[in-house]
Amino acid sequence: MVRGKFKSKPTGRRLFSTPEEMAAGTSSRPRTFRKELEKEELEEENEVESEEESEEDSEETEKRKGTEGLIEVQNPNLLKPKTVKAKDATFEKTGELSRREREEIEKQKAHERYMKLQEQGKTEQARKDLERLALIRQQRAEAAKKREEEKAAKEQKKTEARK
């Protein structure tokens, strides 16, 4: 027995046909290969035609394993998903929303309602903000009035100093 990393005989060699062999028909490839291809193409064409003629029959004629044929089972995991063609596909959500999606939508609606009330000044936070804003405006008005009085007093001093 041979030990070592490599096998003693070269295995897995591929034999390719040369263009001359292919033209002459003396290829080492089995002659039945072309016949098998033609059979597969014919079967595919027949399958396409039969699918168009009887889609309902194909569901009934499926071979059922074990007790599936005897007992009707309503397990959604056992059903094979039906393929939907692109032209027949509907992109609308069917069925109900998941809990997370519903909660997200409710959260967004609640936030919109709150912001609308905030704009109208009906929430506690809005009232506090408006009170602060009124106080700040009043302080600014007083400060501006005081600055004007100081400015007027300065100008009066300048005019008196010139005299």
XYZ file of C-alpha atoms in Angstrom:
163
model
C 0.000 0.000 0.000
C 1.296 3.422 -0.956
C 1.697 6.020 1.706
C 2.062 9.715 1.215
C 0.239 12.807 0.167
C -0.381 11.999 -3.473
C -2.171 9.098 -5.149
C -0.070 6.766 -7.209
C -2.450 6.794 -10.186
C -3.728 9.965 -11.798
C -7.480 10.005 -11.251
C -10.085 12.472 -12.413
C -8.544 13.214 -15.776
C -10.877 14.759 -18.276
C -10.888 13.826 -21.911
C -11.884 16.583 -24.299
C -12.748 16.151 -27.923
C -10.778 18.080 -30.488
C -12.632 20.027 -33.174
C -11.439 17.498 -35.777
C -12.894 14.583 -33.785
C -16.165 16.429 -33.367
C -16.397 17.149 -37.119
C -15.532 13.559 -37.982
C -17.959 12.164 -35.417
C -15.298 10.045 -33.722
C -15.570 11.768 -30.391
C -15.031 9.758 -27.222
C -18.282 11.253 -25.884
C -21.149 8.732 -25.811
C -23.363 8.828 -28.858
C -26.512 8.830 -26.748
C -25.715 12.284 -25.376
C -27.399 14.112 -28.263
C -30.434 11.828 -28.058
C -30.748 12.510 -24.330
C -30.654 16.262 -24.966
C -33.406 15.985 -27.569
C -35.552 13.903 -25.193
C -35.116 16.464 -22.403
C -36.113 19.300 -24.731
C -39.217 17.425 -25.840
C -40.152 16.664 -22.225
C -39.773 20.324 -21.283
C -42.023 21.390 -24.152
C -44.622 18.783 -23.159
C -44.500 19.907 -19.537
C -45.114 23.528 -20.515
C -48.118 22.540 -22.637
C -49.534 20.217 -19.989
C -49.140 22.868 -17.266
C -51.151 25.332 -19.310
C -53.908 22.785 -19.998
C -54.380 21.400 -16.516
C -53.011 23.303 -13.566
C -55.625 21.834 -11.226
C -54.929 18.250 -12.280
C -51.261 18.546 -11.347
C -52.157 19.262 -7.709
C -54.387 16.210 -7.455
C -52.003 13.820 -9.184
C -49.049 14.577 -6.910
C -47.770 11.496 -5.202
C -48.397 11.769 -1.473
C -46.040 10.331 1.075
C -47.069 8.250 4.080
C -50.500 8.997 5.479
C -50.956 12.265 3.593
C -53.279 10.580 1.134
C -55.455 9.167 3.913
C -55.695 12.177 6.213
C -56.320 15.800 5.259
C -53.722 17.907 7.072
C -53.996 21.685 7.379
C -50.355 22.334 8.197
C -49.232 25.461 6.306
C -45.621 24.274 6.436
C -46.465 21.233 4.323
C -47.989 23.271 1.502
C -45.630 24.093 -1.312
C -45.575 27.802 -2.113
C -47.233 28.499 -5.435
C -45.114 30.367 -7.933
C -46.658 33.635 -9.017
C -45.900 35.153 -12.377
C -44.692 38.736 -12.398
C -47.713 39.969 -14.342
C -50.122 38.354 -11.840
C -48.260 39.467 -8.728
C -49.984 41.882 -6.393
C -47.781 44.204 -4.400
C -50.458 45.193 -1.901
C -50.231 43.773 1.583
C -52.759 41.064 2.087
C -53.933 40.055 5.508
C -53.409 41.827 8.773
C -50.350 43.720 9.917
C -47.977 42.225 12.416
C -47.933 43.446 16.009
C -44.744 45.430 15.501
C -46.080 47.111 12.366
C -49.347 48.030 14.126
C -47.459 49.448 17.110
C -45.212 51.466 14.819
C -48.205 52.954 12.986
C -49.979 53.748 16.264
C -46.815 55.410 17.571
C -46.536 57.597 14.472
C -50.209 58.620 14.671
C -49.890 59.465 18.373
C -46.804 61.586 17.643
C -48.657 63.440 14.854
C -51.632 64.112 17.181
C -49.298 65.394 19.893
C -47.480 67.703 17.475
C -50.801 69.072 16.207
C -51.897 69.828 19.787
C -48.462 71.303 20.475
C -48.901 73.735 17.587
C -52.314 74.767 18.903
C -50.857 75.292 22.389
C -53.125 72.799 24.142
C -50.487 70.611 25.790
C -48.718 71.248 29.113
C -45.354 71.585 27.443
C -46.732 74.052 24.889
C -48.277 76.181 27.654
C -44.983 76.287 29.544
C -43.121 77.177 26.362
C -45.547 79.995 25.585
C -45.229 81.369 29.132
C -41.420 81.313 28.857
C -41.622 82.960 25.449
C -43.889 85.734 26.782
C -41.524 86.313 29.708
C -38.481 86.509 27.397
C -40.273 88.938 25.057
C -41.188 91.136 28.015
C -37.589 91.130 29.290
C -36.259 91.991 25.830
C -38.752 94.839 25.465
C -37.737 96.231 28.873
C -34.043 95.938 27.981
C -34.610 97.728 24.662
C -36.570 100.480 26.430
C -33.773 100.877 28.999
C -31.129 101.066 26.227
C -33.131 103.752 24.443
C -33.417 105.776 27.669
C -29.649 105.464 28.294
C -28.933 106.498 24.719
C -31.223 109.501 25.041
C -29.560 110.461 28.347
C -26.096 110.210 26.737
C -27.082 112.415 23.855
C -28.539 114.933 26.285
C -25.248 115.010 28.224
C -23.321 115.591 24.979
C -25.541 118.504 23.995
C -25.200 120.045 27.462
C -21.413 119.631 27.402
C -21.193 121.509 24.089
C -23.042 124.481 25.421
